[in-house]
Short mmCIF file of C-alpha atoms in Angstrom, two decimals:
data_model
loop_
_atom_site.label_atom_id
_atom_site.label_comp_id
_atom_site.label_asym_id
_atom_site.label_seq_id
_atom_site.Cartn_x
_atom_site.Cartn_y
_atom_site.Cartn_z
CA MET C 16 90.04 75.37 77.16
CA ILE C 17 87.28 72.77 77.57
CA MET C 18 88.36 72.19 81.18
CA TYR C 19 88.05 75.94 81.93
CA TYR C 20 84.45 76.06 80.72
CA PHE C 21 83.64 72.95 82.80
CA VAL C 22 85.22 74.51 85.91
CA PHE C 23 83.61 77.90 85.28
CA GLY C 24 80.18 76.36 84.70
CA PHE C 25 80.32 74.23 87.82
CA PHE C 26 81.44 77.05 90.14
CA TYR C 27 79.08 79.57 88.55
CA LEU C 28 76.10 77.31 89.25
CA LEU C 29 77.37 76.81 92.78
CA SER C 30 77.64 80.58 93.18
CA LEU C 31 73.92 80.95 92.43
CA LEU C 32 72.94 79.14 95.65
CA PRO C 33 71.70 81.45 98.45
CA PHE C 34 74.17 82.34 101.15
CA PHE C 35 72.62 80.16 103.83
CA MET C 36 73.09 77.09 101.66
CA LEU C 37 76.64 78.06 100.83
CA TYR C 38 77.46 78.47 104.53
CA LEU C 39 75.98 75.04 105.30
CA PHE C 40 78.34 73.68 102.68
CA SER C 41 81.19 75.64 104.20
CA ASP C 42 80.47 74.18 107.66
CA ALA C 43 80.64 70.69 106.23
CA VAL C 44 83.91 71.28 104.40
CA ALA C 45 85.41 72.89 107.52
CA PHE C 46 84.47 69.84 109.56
CA VAL C 47 86.11 67.52 107.04
CA LEU C 48 89.27 69.60 106.84
CA TYR C 49 89.68 69.86 110.57
CA HIS C 50 88.50 66.48 111.88
CA ILE C 51 89.05 64.05 109.00
CA ALA C 52 91.58 65.34 106.47
CA ARG C 53 93.40 67.28 109.19
CA TYR C 54 94.51 69.71 106.48
CA ARG C 55 97.68 71.41 107.70
CA ARG C 56 96.42 71.17 111.24
CA LYS C 57 99.88 70.93 112.70
CA VAL C 58 101.00 73.98 110.80
CA VAL C 59 97.98 75.97 111.87
CA TYR C 60 98.27 74.99 115.50
CA GLU C 61 101.98 75.74 115.67
CA ASN C 62 101.52 79.12 113.95
CA VAL C 63 98.82 80.19 116.36
CA LYS C 64 100.62 78.89 119.46
CA GLY C 65 103.88 80.53 118.49
CA SER C 66 102.16 83.83 117.75
CA PHE C 67 100.17 83.93 120.99
CA PRO C 68 102.27 82.37 123.78
CA GLU C 69 99.97 83.98 126.31
CA MET C 70 97.07 81.77 125.17
CA ASP C 71 96.47 78.44 126.95
CA ASP C 72 95.85 75.33 124.92
CA VAL C 73 92.06 75.66 125.13
CA GLU C 74 92.13 79.15 123.65
CA VAL C 75 94.56 78.12 120.92
CA ARG C 76 92.29 75.25 119.87
CA ARG C 77 89.27 77.59 119.80
CA VAL C 78 91.09 79.95 117.45
CA VAL C 79 92.23 77.03 115.25
CA LYS C 80 88.67 75.64 114.94
CA GLU C 81 87.26 79.03 114.15
CA PHE C 82 90.02 79.53 111.57
CA TYR C 83 88.92 76.45 109.62
CA ARG C 84 85.35 77.76 109.36
CA ASN C 85 86.57 81.19 108.31
CA PHE C 86 88.99 79.56 105.85
CA THR C 87 86.21 77.72 104.04
CA ASP C 88 83.92 80.74 104.31
CA ASN C 89 86.58 82.77 102.51
CA TRP C 90 86.62 80.49 99.49
CA ILE C 91 82.85 80.01 99.40
CA GLU C 92 82.43 83.81 99.40
CA THR C 93 85.05 84.06 96.68
CA ILE C 94 83.06 81.62 94.52
CA LYS C 95 79.99 83.81 95.21
CA LEU C 96 81.84 86.68 93.48
CA LEU C 97 81.13 84.93 90.17
CA SER C 98 77.49 86.02 90.34
CA ILE C 99 77.05 88.46 93.22
CA SER C 100 75.49 91.79 92.34
CA PRO C 101 77.43 95.02 92.96
CA GLU C 102 74.75 96.15 95.40
CA THR C 103 74.97 92.97 97.48
CA LEU C 104 78.83 93.13 97.46
CA LYS C 105 78.78 96.69 98.76
CA LYS C 106 76.45 95.70 101.58
CA ARG C 107 78.65 92.78 102.60
CA MET C 108 81.99 94.58 102.33
CA GLN C 109 81.54 98.14 103.65
CA GLY C 110 84.37 100.48 104.51
CA ASN C 111 86.09 103.80 104.94
CA PHE C 112 87.62 104.87 101.54
CA ASP C 113 88.06 108.57 102.34
CA VAL C 114 91.88 108.58 102.22
CA LEU C 115 91.82 107.13 98.70
CA HIS C 116 89.48 109.90 97.50
CA THR C 117 91.76 112.54 99.03
CA LEU C 118 94.89 111.09 97.45
CA HIS C 119 93.17 110.86 94.09
CA GLN C 120 92.08 114.50 94.28
CA GLN C 121 95.67 115.48 95.04
CA GLY C 122 96.85 113.68 91.91
CA LYS C 123 98.87 111.10 93.88
CA THR C 124 99.51 107.48 92.99
CA ALA C 125 98.88 105.06 95.85
CA VAL C 126 99.57 101.50 96.93
CA GLY C 127 96.98 99.76 99.11
CA ILE C 128 98.53 97.07 101.27
CA SER C 129 96.99 94.42 103.50
CA GLY C 130 97.67 91.04 105.02
CA HIS C 131 95.96 87.74 104.33
CA LEU C 132 92.92 88.45 106.46
CA PHE C 133 89.48 87.19 105.47
CA ASN C 134 87.97 88.19 103.22
CA TRP C 135 90.63 89.91 101.14
CA GLU C 136 88.96 88.85 97.91
CA TYR C 137 85.85 90.81 98.87
CA MET C 138 88.05 93.80 99.59
CA ASN C 139 89.77 93.64 96.23
CA ALA C 140 86.42 93.31 94.50
CA VAL C 141 84.68 96.19 96.29
CA LEU C 142 87.63 98.53 95.59
CA GLY C 143 86.58 98.52 91.94
CA LEU C 144 83.25 100.01 93.04
CA ARG C 145 83.98 102.31 95.95
CA GLN C 146 86.97 104.49 95.04
CA PRO C 147 88.05 106.67 92.11
CA TYR C 148 91.36 105.09 91.09
CA GLN C 149 92.01 102.54 88.39
CA LEU C 150 92.83 99.60 90.60
CA ILE C 151 95.69 97.24 89.66
CA CYS C 152 95.28 93.99 91.50
CA VAL C 153 98.51 92.02 91.91
CA TYR C 154 97.99 88.28 91.97
CA MET C 155 100.10 85.10 92.00
CA PRO C 156 99.43 82.93 88.94
CA LEU C 157 98.18 79.43 89.63
CA THR C 158 99.78 76.31 88.13
CA ASN C 159 96.41 74.94 87.01
CA LYS C 160 95.49 76.97 83.93
CA ALA C 161 91.73 76.46 84.27
CA PHE C 162 91.67 77.69 87.85
CA ASP C 163 94.11 80.52 87.08
CA ARG C 164 91.74 81.73 84.38
CA LEU C 165 88.77 81.39 86.73
CA PHE C 166 90.43 83.52 89.41
CA GLN C 167 91.47 86.10 86.84
CA PHE C 168 87.79 86.41 85.83
CA ILE C 169 86.70 86.76 89.50
CA ARG C 170 89.31 89.33 90.35
CA SER C 171 88.72 91.51 87.29
CA ARG C 172 84.91 91.32 87.27
CA PHE C 173 84.34 94.68 88.98
CA GLY C 174 86.92 96.66 87.02
CA PRO C 175 90.48 95.99 88.36
CA ALA C 176 93.33 95.52 85.94
CA LEU C 177 95.36 92.39 86.83
CA MET C 178 99.12 92.19 87.13
CA ALA C 179 101.01 89.00 87.89
CA ALA C 180 103.35 89.22 90.87
CA THR C 181 105.97 87.35 88.86
CA THR C 182 106.28 90.21 86.31
CA LEU C 183 105.23 93.15 88.52
CA ASN C 184 108.61 94.91 88.43
CA ARG C 185 108.57 94.96 84.61
CA ASP C 186 104.86 95.53 83.97
CA ILE C 187 104.36 98.40 86.46
CA ILE C 188 106.71 100.55 84.41
CA THR C 189 104.11 100.97 81.68
CA TRP C 190 101.93 102.74 84.30
CA ARG C 191 104.54 105.21 85.45
CA ARG C 192 102.79 108.27 83.82
CA LYS C 193 99.28 107.21 84.95
CA GLN C 194 97.40 107.65 88.22
CA TYR C 195 96.51 104.30 89.79
CA LEU C 196 96.02 102.30 93.04
CA LEU C 197 98.16 99.23 93.26
CA GLY C 198 96.61 96.58 95.47
CA LEU C 199 98.93 94.19 97.29
CA ILE C 200 98.71 91.43 99.89
CA ALA C 201 102.20 91.73 101.32
CA ASP C 202 102.78 89.29 104.20
CA GLN C 203 104.06 86.31 102.23
CA SER C 204 107.16 84.38 103.30
CA PRO C 205 110.06 85.70 101.25
CA GLY C 206 111.54 83.50 98.50
CA ASP C 207 115.08 84.53 99.36
CA PRO C 208 115.42 85.14 103.13
CA GLY C 209 118.90 86.62 102.65
CA LYS C 210 117.44 89.53 100.70
CA ALA C 211 114.36 90.03 102.90
CA PHE C 212 113.87 92.65 105.57
CA TRP C 213 113.77 91.11 109.02
CA LEU C 214 111.98 92.28 112.16
CA GLU C 215 110.03 91.06 115.18
CA PHE C 216 106.51 89.93 114.14
CA LEU C 217 104.18 88.05 116.43
CA HIS C 218 106.97 87.26 118.87
CA ARG C 219 109.39 85.84 116.25
CA PRO C 220 112.09 87.15 113.91
CA THR C 221 110.28 87.24 110.59
CA GLY C 222 111.37 87.95 107.04
CA PHE C 223 109.28 90.27 104.85
CA VAL C 224 109.46 90.71 101.12
CA THR C 225 111.04 94.01 100.09
CA GLY C 226 109.03 94.54 96.86
CA PRO C 227 106.18 96.64 98.36
CA GLU C 228 108.63 99.11 99.88
CA ARG C 229 110.93 99.21 96.87
CA ASN C 230 108.17 99.79 94.34
CA SER C 231 106.50 102.40 96.57
CA GLN C 232 109.73 104.41 96.66
CA VAL C 233 110.74 103.96 93.03
CA PHE C 234 107.29 104.90 91.68
CA SER C 235 106.41 107.49 94.37
CA GLN C 236 103.37 105.54 95.60
CA VAL C 237 101.77 106.77 98.81
CA PRO C 238 101.36 103.68 101.02
CA VAL C 239 97.90 103.05 102.51
CA PHE C 240 97.04 100.15 104.81
CA ALA C 241 93.74 98.30 104.76
CA THR C 242 92.48 96.93 108.10
CA ILE C 243 89.87 94.20 107.61
CA THR C 244 87.35 93.29 110.33
CA ARG C 245 84.26 91.11 110.36
CA ARG C 246 80.97 92.41 111.70
CA LYS C 247 79.13 89.12 111.41
CA ARG C 248 79.36 86.06 109.21
CA GLY C 249 79.70 87.13 105.58
CA HIS C 250 79.82 90.87 106.43
CA TYR C 251 83.08 92.77 106.62
CA PHE C 252 84.46 96.26 107.04
CA VAL C 253 87.67 97.61 105.54
CA ASP C 254 89.30 100.80 106.79
CA PHE C 255 91.92 102.50 104.61
CA GLN C 256 94.37 104.72 106.45
CA LEU C 257 97.75 106.25 105.57
CA LEU C 258 100.62 104.00 106.50
CA GLY C 259 102.74 107.05 107.37
CA ASN C 260 101.97 110.45 108.89
CA ASP C 261 101.26 112.46 105.75
CA TYR C 262 100.10 112.24 102.16
CA GLU C 263 103.60 111.67 100.74
CA PRO C 264 105.66 108.60 99.82
CA ILE C 265 107.87 107.23 102.60
CA ARG C 266 111.61 107.28 101.75
CA GLU C 267 113.43 105.92 104.89
CA ARG C 268 114.86 102.45 104.41
CA GLY C 269 112.77 99.84 106.14
CA GLU C 270 110.10 102.26 107.39
CA ILE C 271 107.31 101.04 105.16
CA THR C 272 107.99 97.43 106.05
CA ARG C 273 108.17 98.22 109.83
CA LEU C 274 104.89 100.05 109.73
CA LEU C 275 103.29 97.38 107.53
CA ALA C 276 104.30 94.56 109.93
CA GLN C 277 103.00 96.51 112.90
CA ARG C 278 99.62 97.18 111.24
CA ILE C 279 99.21 93.58 110.11
CA GLU C 280 99.96 92.36 113.63
CA GLU C 281 97.43 94.83 115.09
CA ASN C 282 94.84 93.63 112.52
CA ILE C 283 95.47 89.99 113.39
CA ARG C 284 95.07 90.66 117.15
CA LEU C 285 91.58 92.09 116.57
CA ASP C 286 90.39 88.61 115.61
CA PRO C 287 93.15 85.96 115.23
CA SER C 288 90.80 83.48 113.55
CA LEU C 289 90.59 85.70 110.47
CA TYR C 290 94.26 85.27 109.51
CA LEU C 291 95.53 82.71 106.99
CA TRP C 292 97.41 80.49 109.47
CA SER C 293 97.65 77.56 107.06
CA HIS C 294 100.49 78.97 105.06
CA LYS C 295 104.07 78.35 106.30
CA ARG C 296 104.84 81.89 107.24
CA TRP C 297 107.88 81.07 109.38
CA LYS C 298 109.50 78.40 107.21
CA HIS C 299 112.72 80.43 107.01
CA PRO C 300 114.52 80.62 110.42
CA TRP C 301 116.57 83.60 111.42
CA LYS C 302 120.32 83.37 110.79
CA ALA C 303 123.05 85.67 112.03
CA GLU C 304 124.16 86.31 108.44
CA TYR C 305 120.97 88.30 107.92
CA GLN C 306 121.88 90.89 110.51
CA GLY C 307 122.41 93.55 107.89
CA GLN C 308 118.73 93.13 106.96
CA TRP C 309 117.43 93.62 110.50
CA ILE C 310 115.29 96.80 110.40
CA ASP C 311 113.42 96.66 113.68
CA SER C 312 114.59 99.51 115.98
CA ARG C 313 112.31 98.26 118.74
CA TYR C 314 114.31 95.09 119.30
CA PRO C 315 118.04 94.20 119.22
CA VAL C 316 119.35 91.97 116.47
CA PRO C 317 118.53 88.41 117.63
CA GLU C 318 121.10 85.72 118.20
CA ASN C 319 121.49 82.95 115.65
CA GLY C 320 118.28 80.90 115.47
CA LYS C 321 116.31 83.08 117.87
#
């Protein structure tokens, strides 16, 4: 408990600094991570190179360097959420929320899905201010209790209810008779690759978690995708659009995941440096035994290991 108040107090005071000072700090941290600590530099480089084989080495290194600055900006901006005013947040994360208003008027329940593109924390925060649903923000609990409590405060500050990803399947049942918007970041590497859906994503066979599709179908959630772009440093735009062709849940097996992977890839290609390349997205290689989980109609089932 004491540690939480120490952590909260330190980061709250840090959040009170003006943006220009925070970005100077971000630049310094990015320099240390890239040049000195070399934080996951090999992982980042290999992820970018494998995803964009058409890029030469100069272009890959440019994307990697820009990623590190965007990476530290993301967390500096997240700290700023401790004290940022609603008016400032809405100026820095603008967007198109029309589809959410339409779905709400129709009495539908929705699931908003995105990838790990910066700044997804701003997007989650502004959703509590710019659309009519009760937002349920799904998060992954942190091992460190003080930081876990800090992030729960940040993510719930503008109205969202929080739901741990580890208990989502159980906890979402209590909302089955209510109208809500479930917010998911759904491009994580699957825990069990044998139960994942597999398809071609950024030039490689890639496993996707099945939870977003399963929950959408079980609870009749209309899937909506959030495309995040950056207009300038610290200023973003999020565009919510239906994942399918109409205002109804999608029932076909694998269709939500196929569309989701396609939209995430399109979003990444708009500005590759905004994607979270530091996580080990492709740590699970394709195996022939997963062929029953291959859902990509655009490509044949790959050979073992390819």
